[in-house]
Amino acid sequence: MNSATTPLHRRQRRKSSLMIRIVLLISFFILIGRLIFVIPGAISHHQQKLQEASTPTIPNPVKINREG
């Protein structure tokens, strides 16, 4: 009898595939949670950069001392 078709091997394969699915699902939830957590900060940072870019900067006048 082939050892790959024994019920014990099938049970182990099913258990390991279930564990892999659980770990991947947890990782996916962590990734989505981190993205949701970061989005508001990224939006405010982007808006702040747009405001800084749209505000014209006026150079400081250079004072020249022509006395003596």
C-alpha positions as a printed Julia matrix, in Angstrom:
68×3 Matrix{Float64}:
  0.0     0.0    0.0
  1.3     3.44  -0.9
  2.17    5.59   2.12
  0.85    8.73   0.38
 -2.7     7.37   0.43
 -2.87    6.34   4.07
 -5.56    8.05   6.15
 -2.96    9.42   8.57
 -1.12   11.23   5.78
 -4.36   12.7    4.42
 -5.3    13.95   7.89
 -1.89   15.6    8.31
 -2.15   17.24   4.89
 -5.66   18.53   5.66
 -4.52   19.86   9.03
 -1.47   21.6    7.58
 -3.47   23.18   4.76
 -6.02   24.4    7.29
 -3.26   25.93   9.4
 -1.79   27.61   6.32
 -5.18   29.1    5.45
 -5.65   30.35   9.02
 -2.2    31.98   9.09
 -2.77   33.62   5.7
 -6.18   34.89   6.78
 -4.75   36.4    9.97
 -1.92   38.0    7.98
 -4.45   39.44   5.53
 -6.49   40.97   8.38
 -3.33   42.48   9.9
 -2.38   43.98   6.52
 -5.85   45.47   5.98
 -5.89   46.82   9.54
 -2.53   48.53   9.08
 -3.67   50.09   5.8
 -6.85   51.41   7.41
 -4.81   52.78  10.32
 -2.33   54.61   8.04
 -4.75   56.09   5.46
 -5.93   59.15   7.51
 -2.35   60.2    8.26
 -1.33   59.77   4.63
 -4.26   61.89   3.43
 -3.48   64.72   5.86
  0.21   64.58   4.93
 -0.7    64.77   1.24
 -3.01   67.76   1.8
 -0.31   69.52   3.83
  2.21   69.02   1.03
 -0.26   70.41  -1.51
 -0.8    73.51   0.63
  2.94   74.06   0.98
  3.42   73.72  -2.77
  0.61   76.15  -3.62
  1.82   78.86  -1.2
  4.28   81.11  -3.04
  7.43   81.87  -1.14
  8.62   85.46  -1.09
 12.39   85.79  -0.9
 13.77   87.95   1.89
 15.07   91.28   0.61
 18.82   91.63   0.83
 19.97   94.77   2.59
 23.03   96.32   1.07
 25.07   98.59   3.26
 26.48  101.36   1.02
 27.95  103.49   3.75
 31.59  103.9    3.44
